CSV table of C-alpha atoms and ligand atoms in Angstrom, one decimal:
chain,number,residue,atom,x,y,z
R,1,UNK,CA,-15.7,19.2,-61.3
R,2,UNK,CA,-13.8,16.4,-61.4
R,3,UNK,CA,-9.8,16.6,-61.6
R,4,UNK,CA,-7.6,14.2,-63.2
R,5,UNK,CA,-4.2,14.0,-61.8
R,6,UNK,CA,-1.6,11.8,-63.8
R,7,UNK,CA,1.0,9.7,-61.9
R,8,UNK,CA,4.0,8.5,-63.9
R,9,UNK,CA,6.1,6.1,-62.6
R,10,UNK,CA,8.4,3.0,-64.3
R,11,UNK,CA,10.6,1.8,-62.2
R,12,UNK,CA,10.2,-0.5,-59.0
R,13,UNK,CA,10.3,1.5,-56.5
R,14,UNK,CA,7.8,3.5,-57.9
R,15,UNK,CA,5.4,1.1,-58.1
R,16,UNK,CA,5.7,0.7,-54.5
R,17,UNK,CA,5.3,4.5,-53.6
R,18,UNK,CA,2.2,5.0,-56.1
R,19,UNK,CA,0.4,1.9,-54.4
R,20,UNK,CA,-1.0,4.1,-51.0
R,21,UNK,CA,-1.0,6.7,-53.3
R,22,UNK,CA,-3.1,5.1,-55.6
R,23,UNK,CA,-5.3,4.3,-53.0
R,24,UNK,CA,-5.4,8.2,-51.3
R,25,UNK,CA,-5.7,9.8,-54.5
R,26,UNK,CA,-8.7,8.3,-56.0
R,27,UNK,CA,-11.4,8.8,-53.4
R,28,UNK,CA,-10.6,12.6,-54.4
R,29,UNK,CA,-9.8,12.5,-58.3
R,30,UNK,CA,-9.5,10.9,-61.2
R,31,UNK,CA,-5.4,9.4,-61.3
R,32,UNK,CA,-4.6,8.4,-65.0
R,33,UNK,CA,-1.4,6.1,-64.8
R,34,UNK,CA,1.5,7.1,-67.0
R,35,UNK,CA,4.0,3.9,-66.8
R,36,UNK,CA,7.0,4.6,-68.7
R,37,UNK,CA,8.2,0.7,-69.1
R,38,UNK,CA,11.6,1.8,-67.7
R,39,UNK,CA,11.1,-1.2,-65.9
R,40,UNK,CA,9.7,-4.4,-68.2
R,41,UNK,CA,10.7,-7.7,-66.9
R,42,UNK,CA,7.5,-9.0,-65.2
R,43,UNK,CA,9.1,-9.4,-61.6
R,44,UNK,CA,10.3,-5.8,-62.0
R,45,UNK,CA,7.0,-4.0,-62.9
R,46,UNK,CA,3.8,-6.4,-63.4
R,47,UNK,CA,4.2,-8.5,-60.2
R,48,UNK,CA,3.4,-5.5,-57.9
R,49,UNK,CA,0.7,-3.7,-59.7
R,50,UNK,CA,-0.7,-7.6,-58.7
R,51,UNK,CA,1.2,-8.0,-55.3
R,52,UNK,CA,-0.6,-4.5,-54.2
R,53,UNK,CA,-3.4,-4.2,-56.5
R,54,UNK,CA,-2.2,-1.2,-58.0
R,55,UNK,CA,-4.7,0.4,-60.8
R,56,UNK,CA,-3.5,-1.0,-64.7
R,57,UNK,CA,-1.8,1.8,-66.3
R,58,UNK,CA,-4.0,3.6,-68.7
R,59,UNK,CA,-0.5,3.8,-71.1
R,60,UNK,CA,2.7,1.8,-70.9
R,61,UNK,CA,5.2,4.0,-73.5
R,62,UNK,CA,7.2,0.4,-73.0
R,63,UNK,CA,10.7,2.8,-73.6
R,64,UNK,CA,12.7,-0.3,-72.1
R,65,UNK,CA,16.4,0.6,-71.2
R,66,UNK,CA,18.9,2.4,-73.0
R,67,UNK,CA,21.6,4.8,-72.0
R,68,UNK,CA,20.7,7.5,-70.1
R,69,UNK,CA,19.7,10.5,-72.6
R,70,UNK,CA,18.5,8.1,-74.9
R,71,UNK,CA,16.1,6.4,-72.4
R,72,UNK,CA,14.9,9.7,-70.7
R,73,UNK,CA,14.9,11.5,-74.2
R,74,UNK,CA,12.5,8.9,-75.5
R,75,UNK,CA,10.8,8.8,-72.3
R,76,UNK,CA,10.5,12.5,-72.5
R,77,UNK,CA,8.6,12.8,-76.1
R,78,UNK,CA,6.2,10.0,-75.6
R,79,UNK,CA,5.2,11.8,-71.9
R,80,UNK,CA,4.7,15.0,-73.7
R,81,UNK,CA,2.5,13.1,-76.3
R,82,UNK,CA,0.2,12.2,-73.7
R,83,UNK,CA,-0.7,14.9,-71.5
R,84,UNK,CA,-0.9,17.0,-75.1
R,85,UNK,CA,-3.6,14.3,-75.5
R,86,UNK,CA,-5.0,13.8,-71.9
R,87,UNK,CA,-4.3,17.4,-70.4
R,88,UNK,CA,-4.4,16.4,-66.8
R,89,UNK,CA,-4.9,19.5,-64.4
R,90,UNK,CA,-1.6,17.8,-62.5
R,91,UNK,CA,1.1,15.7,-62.5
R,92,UNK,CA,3.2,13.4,-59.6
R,93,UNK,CA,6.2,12.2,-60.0
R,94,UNK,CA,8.4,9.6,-57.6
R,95,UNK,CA,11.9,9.3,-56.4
R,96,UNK,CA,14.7,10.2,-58.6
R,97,UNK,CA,14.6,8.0,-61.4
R,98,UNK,CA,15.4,8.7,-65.3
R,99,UNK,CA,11.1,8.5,-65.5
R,100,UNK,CA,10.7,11.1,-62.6
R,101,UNK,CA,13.0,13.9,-64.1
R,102,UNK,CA,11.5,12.7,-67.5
R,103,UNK,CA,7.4,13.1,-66.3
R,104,UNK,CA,8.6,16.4,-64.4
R,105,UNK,CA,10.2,18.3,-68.0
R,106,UNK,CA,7.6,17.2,-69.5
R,107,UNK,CA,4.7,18.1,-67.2
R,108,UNK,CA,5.8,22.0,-66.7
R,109,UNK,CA,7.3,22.8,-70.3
R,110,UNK,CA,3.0,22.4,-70.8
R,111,UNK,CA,2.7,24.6,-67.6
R,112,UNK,CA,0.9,21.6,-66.3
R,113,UNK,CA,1.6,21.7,-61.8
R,114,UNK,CA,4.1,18.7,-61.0
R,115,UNK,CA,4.1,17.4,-57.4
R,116,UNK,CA,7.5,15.6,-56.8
R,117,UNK,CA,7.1,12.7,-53.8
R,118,UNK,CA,10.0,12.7,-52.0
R,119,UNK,CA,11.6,15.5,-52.6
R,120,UNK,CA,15.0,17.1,-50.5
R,121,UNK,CA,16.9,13.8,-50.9
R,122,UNK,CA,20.6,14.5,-51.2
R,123,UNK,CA,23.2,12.2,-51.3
R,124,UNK,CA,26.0,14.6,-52.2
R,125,UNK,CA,27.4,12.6,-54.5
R,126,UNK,CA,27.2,13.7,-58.3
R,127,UNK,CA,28.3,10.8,-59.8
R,128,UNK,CA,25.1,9.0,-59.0
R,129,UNK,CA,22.5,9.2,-61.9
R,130,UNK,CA,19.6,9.7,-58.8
R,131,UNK,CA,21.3,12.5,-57.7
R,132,UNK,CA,21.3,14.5,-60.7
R,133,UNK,CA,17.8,13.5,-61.1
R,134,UNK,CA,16.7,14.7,-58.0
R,135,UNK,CA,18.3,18.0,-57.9
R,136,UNK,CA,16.9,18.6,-61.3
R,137,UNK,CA,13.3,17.8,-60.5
R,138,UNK,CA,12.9,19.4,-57.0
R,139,UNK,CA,14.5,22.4,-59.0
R,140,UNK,CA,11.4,22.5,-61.6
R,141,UNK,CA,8.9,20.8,-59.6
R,142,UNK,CA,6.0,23.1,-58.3
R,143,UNK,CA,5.2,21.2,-54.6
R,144,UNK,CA,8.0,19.4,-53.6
R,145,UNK,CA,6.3,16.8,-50.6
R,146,UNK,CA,9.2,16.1,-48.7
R,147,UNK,CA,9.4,12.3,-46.6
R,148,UNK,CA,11.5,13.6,-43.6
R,149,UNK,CA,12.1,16.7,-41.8
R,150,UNK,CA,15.8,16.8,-42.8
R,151,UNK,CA,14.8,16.6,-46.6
R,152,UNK,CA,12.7,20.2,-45.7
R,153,UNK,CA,15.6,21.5,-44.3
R,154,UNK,CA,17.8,20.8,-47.6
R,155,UNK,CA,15.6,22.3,-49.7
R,156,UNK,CA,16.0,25.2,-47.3
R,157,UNK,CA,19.3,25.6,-47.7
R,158,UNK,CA,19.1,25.4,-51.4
R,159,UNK,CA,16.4,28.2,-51.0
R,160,UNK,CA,13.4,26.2,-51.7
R,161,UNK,CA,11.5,27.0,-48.5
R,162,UNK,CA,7.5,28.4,-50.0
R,163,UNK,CA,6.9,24.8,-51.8
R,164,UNK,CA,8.5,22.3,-49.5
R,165,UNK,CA,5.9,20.4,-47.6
R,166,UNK,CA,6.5,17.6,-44.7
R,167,UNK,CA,4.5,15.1,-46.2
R,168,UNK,CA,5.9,11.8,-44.5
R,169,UNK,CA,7.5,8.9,-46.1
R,170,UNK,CA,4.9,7.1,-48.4
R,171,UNK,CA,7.0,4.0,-48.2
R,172,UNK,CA,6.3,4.0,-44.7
R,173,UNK,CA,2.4,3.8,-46.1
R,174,UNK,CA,3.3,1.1,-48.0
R,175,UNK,CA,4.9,-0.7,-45.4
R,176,UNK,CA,2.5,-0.5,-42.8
R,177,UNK,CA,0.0,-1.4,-45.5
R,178,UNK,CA,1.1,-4.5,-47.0
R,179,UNK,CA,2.9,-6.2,-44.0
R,180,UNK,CA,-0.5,-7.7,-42.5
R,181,UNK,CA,-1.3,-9.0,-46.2
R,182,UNK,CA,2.1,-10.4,-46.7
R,183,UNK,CA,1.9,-12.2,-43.5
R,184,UNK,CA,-1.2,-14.0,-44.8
R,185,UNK,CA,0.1,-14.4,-47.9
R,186,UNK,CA,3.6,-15.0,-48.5
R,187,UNK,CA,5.5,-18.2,-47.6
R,188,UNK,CA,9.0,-17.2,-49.5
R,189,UNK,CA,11.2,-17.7,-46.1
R,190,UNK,CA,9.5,-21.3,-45.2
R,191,UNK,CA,10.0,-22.0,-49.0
R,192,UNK,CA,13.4,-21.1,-49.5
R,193,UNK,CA,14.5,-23.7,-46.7
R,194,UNK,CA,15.4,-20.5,-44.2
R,195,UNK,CA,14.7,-20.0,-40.3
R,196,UNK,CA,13.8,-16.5,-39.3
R,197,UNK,CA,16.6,-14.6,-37.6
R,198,UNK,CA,19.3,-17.2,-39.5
R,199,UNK,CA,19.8,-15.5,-42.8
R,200,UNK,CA,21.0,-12.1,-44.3
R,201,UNK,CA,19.5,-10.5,-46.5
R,202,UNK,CA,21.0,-8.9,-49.6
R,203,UNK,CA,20.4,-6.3,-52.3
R,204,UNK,CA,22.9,-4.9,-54.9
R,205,UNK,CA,22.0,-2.5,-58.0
R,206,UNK,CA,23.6,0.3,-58.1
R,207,UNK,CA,25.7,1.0,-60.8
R,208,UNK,CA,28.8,2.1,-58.4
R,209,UNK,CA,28.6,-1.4,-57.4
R,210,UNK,CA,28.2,-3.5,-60.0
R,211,UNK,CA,30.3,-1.8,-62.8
R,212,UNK,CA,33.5,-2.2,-61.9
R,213,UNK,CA,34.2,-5.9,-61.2
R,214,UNK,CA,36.4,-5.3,-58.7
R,215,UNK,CA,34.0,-4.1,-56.4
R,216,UNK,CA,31.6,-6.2,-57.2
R,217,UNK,CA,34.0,-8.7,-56.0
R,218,UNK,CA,35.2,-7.3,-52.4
R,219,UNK,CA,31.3,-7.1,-51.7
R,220,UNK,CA,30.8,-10.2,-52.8
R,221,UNK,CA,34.1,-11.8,-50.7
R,222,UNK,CA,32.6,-10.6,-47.4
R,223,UNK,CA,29.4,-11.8,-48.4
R,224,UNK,CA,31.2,-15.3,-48.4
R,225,UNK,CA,32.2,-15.3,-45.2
R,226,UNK,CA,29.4,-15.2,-43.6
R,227,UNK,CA,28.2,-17.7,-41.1
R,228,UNK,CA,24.9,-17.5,-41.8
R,229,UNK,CA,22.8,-17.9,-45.4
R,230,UNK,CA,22.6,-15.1,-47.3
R,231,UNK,CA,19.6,-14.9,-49.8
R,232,UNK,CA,20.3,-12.1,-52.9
R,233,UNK,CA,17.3,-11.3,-54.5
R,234,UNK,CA,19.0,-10.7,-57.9
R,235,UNK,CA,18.4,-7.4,-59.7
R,236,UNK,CA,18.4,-7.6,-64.0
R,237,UNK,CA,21.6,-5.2,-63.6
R,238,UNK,CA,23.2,-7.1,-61.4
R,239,UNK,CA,22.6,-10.4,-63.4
R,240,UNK,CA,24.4,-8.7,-66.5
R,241,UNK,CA,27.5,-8.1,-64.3
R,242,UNK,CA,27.9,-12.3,-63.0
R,243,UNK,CA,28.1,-13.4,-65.9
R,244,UNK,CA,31.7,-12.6,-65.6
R,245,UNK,CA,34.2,-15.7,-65.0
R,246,UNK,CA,36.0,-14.5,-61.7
R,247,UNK,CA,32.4,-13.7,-60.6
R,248,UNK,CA,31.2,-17.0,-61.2
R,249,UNK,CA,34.0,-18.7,-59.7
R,250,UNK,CA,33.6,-17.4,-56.3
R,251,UNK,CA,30.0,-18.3,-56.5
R,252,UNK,CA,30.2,-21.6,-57.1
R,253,UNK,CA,32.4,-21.6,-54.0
R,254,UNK,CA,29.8,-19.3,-51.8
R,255,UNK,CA,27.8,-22.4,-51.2
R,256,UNK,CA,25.8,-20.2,-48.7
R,257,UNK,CA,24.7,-17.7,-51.1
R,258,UNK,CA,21.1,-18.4,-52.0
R,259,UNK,CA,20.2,-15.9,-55.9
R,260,UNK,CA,17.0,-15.9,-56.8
R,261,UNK,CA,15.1,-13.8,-58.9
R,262,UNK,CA,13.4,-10.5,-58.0
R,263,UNK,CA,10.8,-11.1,-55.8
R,264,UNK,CA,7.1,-9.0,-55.2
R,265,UNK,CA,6.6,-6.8,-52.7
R,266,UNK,CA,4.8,-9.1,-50.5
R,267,UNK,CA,7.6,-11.8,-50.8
R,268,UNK,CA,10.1,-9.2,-49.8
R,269,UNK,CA,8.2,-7.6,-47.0
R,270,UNK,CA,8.7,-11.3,-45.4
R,271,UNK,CA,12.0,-11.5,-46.2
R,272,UNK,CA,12.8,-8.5,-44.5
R,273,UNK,CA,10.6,-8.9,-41.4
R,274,UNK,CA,12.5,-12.0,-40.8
R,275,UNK,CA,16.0,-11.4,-41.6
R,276,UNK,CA,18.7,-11.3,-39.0
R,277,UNK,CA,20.7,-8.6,-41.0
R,278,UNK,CA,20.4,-7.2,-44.4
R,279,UNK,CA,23.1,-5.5,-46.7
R,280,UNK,CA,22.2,-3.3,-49.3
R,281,UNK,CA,23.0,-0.3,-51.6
R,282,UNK,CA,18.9,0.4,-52.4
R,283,UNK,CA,17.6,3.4,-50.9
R,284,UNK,CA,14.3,2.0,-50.6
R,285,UNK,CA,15.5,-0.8,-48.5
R,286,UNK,CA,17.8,0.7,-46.2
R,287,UNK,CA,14.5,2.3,-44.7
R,288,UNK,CA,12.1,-1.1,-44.9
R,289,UNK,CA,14.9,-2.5,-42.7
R,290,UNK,CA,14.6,0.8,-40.3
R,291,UNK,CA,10.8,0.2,-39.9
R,292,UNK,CA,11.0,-3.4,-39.5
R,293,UNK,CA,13.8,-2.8,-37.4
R,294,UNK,CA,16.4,-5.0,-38.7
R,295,UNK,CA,20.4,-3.6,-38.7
R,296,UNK,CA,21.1,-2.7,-42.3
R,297,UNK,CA,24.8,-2.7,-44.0
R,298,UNK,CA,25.2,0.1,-46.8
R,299,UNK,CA,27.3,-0.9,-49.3
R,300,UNK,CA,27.6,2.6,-50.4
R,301,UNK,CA,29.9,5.4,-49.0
R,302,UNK,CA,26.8,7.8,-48.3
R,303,UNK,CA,23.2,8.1,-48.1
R,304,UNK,CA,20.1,10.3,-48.2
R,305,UNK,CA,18.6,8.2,-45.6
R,306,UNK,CA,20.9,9.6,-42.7
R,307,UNK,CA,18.4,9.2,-39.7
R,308,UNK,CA,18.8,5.7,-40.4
R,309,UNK,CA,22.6,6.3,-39.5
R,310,UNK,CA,21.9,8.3,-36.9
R,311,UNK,CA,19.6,6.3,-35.3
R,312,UNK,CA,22.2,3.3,-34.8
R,313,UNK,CA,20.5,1.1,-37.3
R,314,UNK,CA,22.2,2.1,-40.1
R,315,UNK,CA,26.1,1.2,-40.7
R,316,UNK,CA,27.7,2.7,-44.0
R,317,UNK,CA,30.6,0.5,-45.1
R,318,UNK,CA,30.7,0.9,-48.9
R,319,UNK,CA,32.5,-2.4,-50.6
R,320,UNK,CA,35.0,-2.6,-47.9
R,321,UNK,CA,35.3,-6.5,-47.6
R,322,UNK,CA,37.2,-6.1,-44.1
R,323,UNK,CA,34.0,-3.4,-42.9
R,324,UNK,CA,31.1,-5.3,-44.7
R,325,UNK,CA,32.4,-8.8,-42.7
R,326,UNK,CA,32.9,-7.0,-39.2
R,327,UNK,CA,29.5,-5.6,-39.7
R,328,UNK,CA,27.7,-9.5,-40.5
R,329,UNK,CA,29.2,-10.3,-37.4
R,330,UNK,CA,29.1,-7.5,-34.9
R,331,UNK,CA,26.8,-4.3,-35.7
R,332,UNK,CA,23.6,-4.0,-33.5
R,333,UNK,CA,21.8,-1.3,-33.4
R,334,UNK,CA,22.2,0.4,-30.6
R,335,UNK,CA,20.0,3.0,-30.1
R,336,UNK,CA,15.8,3.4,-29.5
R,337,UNK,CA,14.5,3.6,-32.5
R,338,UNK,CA,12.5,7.0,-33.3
R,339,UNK,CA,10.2,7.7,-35.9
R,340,UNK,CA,11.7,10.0,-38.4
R,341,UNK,CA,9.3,8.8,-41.7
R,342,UNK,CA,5.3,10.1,-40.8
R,343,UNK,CA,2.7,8.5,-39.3
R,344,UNK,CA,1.5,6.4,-42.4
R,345,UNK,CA,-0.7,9.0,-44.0
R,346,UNK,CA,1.9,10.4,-46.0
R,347,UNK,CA,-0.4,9.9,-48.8
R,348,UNK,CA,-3.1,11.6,-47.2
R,349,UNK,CA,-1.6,14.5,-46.7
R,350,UNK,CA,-0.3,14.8,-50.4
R,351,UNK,CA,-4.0,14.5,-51.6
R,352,UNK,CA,-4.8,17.1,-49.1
R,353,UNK,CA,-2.3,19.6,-50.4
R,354,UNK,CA,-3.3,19.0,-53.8
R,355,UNK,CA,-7.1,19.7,-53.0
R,356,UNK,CA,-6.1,22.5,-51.9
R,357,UNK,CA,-4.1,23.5,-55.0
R,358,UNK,CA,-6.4,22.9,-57.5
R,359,UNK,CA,-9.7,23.5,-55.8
R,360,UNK,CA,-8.5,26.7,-54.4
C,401,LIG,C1,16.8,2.3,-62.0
C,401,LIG,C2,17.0,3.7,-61.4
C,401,LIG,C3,17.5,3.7,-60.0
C,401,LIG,C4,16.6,2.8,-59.1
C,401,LIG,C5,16.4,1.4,-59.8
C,401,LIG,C6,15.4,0.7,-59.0
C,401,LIG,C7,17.7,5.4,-63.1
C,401,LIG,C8,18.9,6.2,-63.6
C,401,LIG,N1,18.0,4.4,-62.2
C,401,LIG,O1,18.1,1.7,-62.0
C,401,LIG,O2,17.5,5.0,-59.4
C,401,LIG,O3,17.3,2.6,-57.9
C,401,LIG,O4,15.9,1.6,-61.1
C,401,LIG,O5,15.5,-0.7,-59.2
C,401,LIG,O6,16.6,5.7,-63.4
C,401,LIG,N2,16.7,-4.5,-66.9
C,401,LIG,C9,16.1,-5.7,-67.3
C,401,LIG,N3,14.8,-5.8,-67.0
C,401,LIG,C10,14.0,-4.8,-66.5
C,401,LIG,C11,14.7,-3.6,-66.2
C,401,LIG,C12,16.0,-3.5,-66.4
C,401,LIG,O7,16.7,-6.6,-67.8
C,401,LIG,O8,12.8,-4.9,-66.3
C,401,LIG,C13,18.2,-4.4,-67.1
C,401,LIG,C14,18.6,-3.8,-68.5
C,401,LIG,O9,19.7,-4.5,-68.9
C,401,LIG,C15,19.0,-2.4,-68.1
C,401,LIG,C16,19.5,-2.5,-66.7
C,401,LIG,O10,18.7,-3.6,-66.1
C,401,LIG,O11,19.9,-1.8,-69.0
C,401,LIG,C17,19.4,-1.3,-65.8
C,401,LIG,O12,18.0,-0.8,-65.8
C,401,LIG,P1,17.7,0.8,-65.7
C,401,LIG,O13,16.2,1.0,-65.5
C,401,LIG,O14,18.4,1.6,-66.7
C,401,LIG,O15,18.4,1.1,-64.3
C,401,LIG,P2,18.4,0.4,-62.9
C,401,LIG,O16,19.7,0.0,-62.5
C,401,LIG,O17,17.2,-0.5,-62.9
C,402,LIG,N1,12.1,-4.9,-53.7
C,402,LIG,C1,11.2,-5.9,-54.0
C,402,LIG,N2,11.7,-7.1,-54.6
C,402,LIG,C2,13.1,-7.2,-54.7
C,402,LIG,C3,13.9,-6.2,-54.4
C,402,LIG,C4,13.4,-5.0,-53.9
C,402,LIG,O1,10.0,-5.8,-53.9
C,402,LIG,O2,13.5,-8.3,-55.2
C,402,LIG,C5,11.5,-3.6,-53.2
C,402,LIG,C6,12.0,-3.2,-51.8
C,402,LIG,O3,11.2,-3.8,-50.8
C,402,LIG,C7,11.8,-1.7,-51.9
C,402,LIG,C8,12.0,-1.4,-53.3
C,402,LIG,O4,11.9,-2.6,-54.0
C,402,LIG,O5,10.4,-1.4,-51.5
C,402,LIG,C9,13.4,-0.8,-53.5
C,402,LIG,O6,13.6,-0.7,-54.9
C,402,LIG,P1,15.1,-0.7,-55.5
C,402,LIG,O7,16.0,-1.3,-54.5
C,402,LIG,O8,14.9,-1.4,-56.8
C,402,LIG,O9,15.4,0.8,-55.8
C,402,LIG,P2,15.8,2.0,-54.8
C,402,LIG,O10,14.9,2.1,-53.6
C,402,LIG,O11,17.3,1.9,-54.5
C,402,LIG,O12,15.6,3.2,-55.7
């Protein structure tokens, strides 16, 4: 018999994720694709199911953006319309996104079994959409395959002990994956005019960030400083926000500052790998710089990814102009670097477990 599993995902980082997934999955089932359209613009969403030649989506619900219970509301009912259609015999879900804690209601109010990659994440911080998101899904979520052995040991303490599963880090899958083929393939760094090791790299999307101007501006004052280029890769979000006039004033003044549009995830593999330093407030990219070894700033106050921290590798500054600039010049890791995130067969091992499951 053969078991059809359906994967909904809609955001970026999800793409990334459900790429070795993808790959894992299908030698085993049948994986119908569920993307939401949370994310839309074509350097957000179609550029890596090219980059990594991820499976088309078998439906797009093309929801789009739209305050939070609206989006996930909508999301929600157009979910539910499809596994009433498609009845899959399970359900994955990614991350922590407003599509993850959407797929996850929907998949077991119809008693269908929801796997949650990477699950156990805690920041500690409520005020961050993710975080609600997360706690909610791991809460309703039937496996939860955890990245990292301190995720297991959250769930623990939150009592989830029977369904937690050390999986690995299927980002790690990812990375190892594409790095040979963005090698061959991408030319972004030569392009751009940069020398390796001579640039920063920077990210910026979270809404702690860029909603309050003011923040948006000390981050963007350090950023200025710097004696090296820095090369922002500029999330739709964050675009919205500099279109403000004290924004664009310093700007035009940050000679040094090189924005250009999202890039695919073979573009941004290279433009990690050869960075010098990069600052960021994405989850996702605070551990590509871990792998690839490369010092990352978070411009954030916490994070889930705390071996990263631990490790040396990792320096937490939040917006802190006077942290973020001592950091461009002095932080160096300075630690051996251990592997906390799998052996790259995170995705493996979730097919295995779910063999298991539904063959059993
Ligand atoms: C979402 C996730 C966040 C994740 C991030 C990855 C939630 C609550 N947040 O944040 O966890 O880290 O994705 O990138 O799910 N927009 C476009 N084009 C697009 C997509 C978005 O222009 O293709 C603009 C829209 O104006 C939209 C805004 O970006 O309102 C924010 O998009 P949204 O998906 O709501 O949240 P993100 O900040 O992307
Ligand atoms: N990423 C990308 N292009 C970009 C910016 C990020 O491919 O222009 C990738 C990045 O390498 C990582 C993922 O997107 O794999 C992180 O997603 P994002 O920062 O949007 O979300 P988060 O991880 O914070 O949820």
């Amino acid at each position: 018999m053969t078991y059809t599993i359906a994967t909904i995902i809609g955001a970026r980082p999800q793409f990334i994720k459900e790429a070795p997934v993808a790959l894992a999955l299908r030698k085993d089932f049948k994986e119908m694709i569920i993307h939401t359209g949370q994310h839309y613009d074509r350097n957000m969403s179609r550029v890596f199911f090219e980059d990594m030649a991820i499976p088309e989506p078998d439906y797009n619900l093309n929801i789009g953006s739209g305050p939070h219970g609206e989006q996930t509301g909508r999301m929600l009912a157009g979910i539910e319309d499809v596994l009433i259609k498609e009845k899959p015999d399970y359900v994955l879900v990614y991350g922590d996104t407003n599509s993850t804690i959407a797929g996850a209601l929907a998949a077991v109010k119809l008693q269908i079994p929801v796997g949650h990659i990477e699950a156990g994440l805690r920041s500690f911080n409520r005020s961050m959409p993710e975080e609600i998101n997360r706690i909610a899904t791991d809460r309703i979520a039937d496996h939860l395959f955890c990245p990292t052995e301190h995720a297991v040991s959250l769930l623990s303490k939150e009592g989830m002990t029977k369904n937690a599963f050390l999986t690995g880090d299927v980002m790690y899958d990812a990375c190892l994956h594409f790095l040979p083929l963005s090698d061959k393939k991408s030319d972004i760094v030569h392009t751009l005019g940069l020398t390796g090791k001579e640039y920063l790299l920077l990210t910026i999307h979270r809404p702690s960030n860029t909603d309050d101007p003011g923040t948006f501006l000390s981050i963007l004052e350090a950023v200025a400083e710097s004696p090296w280029p820095v090369v922002f890769p500029r999330h739709p979000r964050t675009k919205m926000v500099m279109e403000n006039a004290e924004i664009q004033q310093i700007i035009s003044k940050t000679k040094h500052l090189k924005i250009i549009e999202p890039v695919g995830f073979l573009d941004m593999l290279q433009l990690e790998n050869h960075a010098l330093k990069i600052l960021t407030d994405s989850g996702g990219v605070q551990k590509e710089a871990f792998f690839l070894g490369k010092p990352c700033i978070t411009l954030r106050t916490e994070t889930e990814w705390v071996e990263t921290v631990k490790a040396g590798y990792n320096m937490i500054t939040g917006a802190d102009p006077e942290k973020i600039s001592r950091a461009i010049r002095s932080f160096e890791p300075s630690h051996e670097r251990k592997n906390f995130y799998g052996d790259g067969h995170a995705a493996e091992k979730i097919t295995e477990h779910i063999k298991k499951v539904l063959i059993s």
